[in-house]
Phi, psi and omega in degrees: 000127179283137180261105186291342179283347185277108183293152179299153177093002178258029175263142180236145175283119180213165174246120178262138181233142175205113179060235184274003189242138166229147182233124180246126180176200180263118183230155172288160195305316187265013183301139175230149176272130176245122185234126170253133182260163173052061187254012185300327180288346179268354181290154177286166178302319179299315181295320179296324178297317179302314181296324182293337180286339185296136183272145167060040179274128179277314179193165174275124182275325180191151173222135188219141168253118188245135177217164174251127178254154177058026179174192180218167174244165180227133177072204185280145178236135174269115179259125178247128179253128175271106185255354176103139184289345181293346177243027175307143177067008176268156179271136174232155173243128180252122181253126181246117178268106185281159183298331182280004177095349179280165183236133179243132177236147180234134173258121185225160173249137181286127177234128181051037176078006182229159169226145181234137175234154176255128184215161177244009175211166184251217185091192190292138173233137175234131181252121182247133176276126180274135182298151179284136170243117181281117184296340182275346183238129174294156184292326176280122191294320181233082187296337186274339182279158182283143173275184193308321184274012172088359179269149174273125181299147178288119183301327184297324184297315185288331186273327189279106180265344187294327180294324182301314186296321181301317182294323181297319182295319182293336186292338187293000000 
């Protein structure tokens, strides 16, 4: 809720911290970060559908409903999620369900146990760990052997990864 009594110019650059989350940006003096964790069961059916569309998700690393209490923010805020050093250098996808119903996604790599996104609004964020794809091994373990129905899989399908990315981009 915007406080109309709050004159412009009373924003301070600060970092607010709560649990695994920190937010760096311009906030009014008494702003506090309010974080609810593990909120995937509270998501709407539509939001759950969006998450189900994500490809190659190994697991959900964290889900948070983030709000600012006792104040407001102005402009862009850098939100940093502490997801743990055990997934350093792994790829994650962060899905942000905005209040207007739109969905914002960020593709990030975990560094020093954290990922940071720049956003101008809060509300639910879900962090998904993307499964590892070993570039040296094709995904089909034995491309030369016959599959169950006796056909030999087409080698081109398993090796060509460039086509996959194109389709994902168009899907947005």
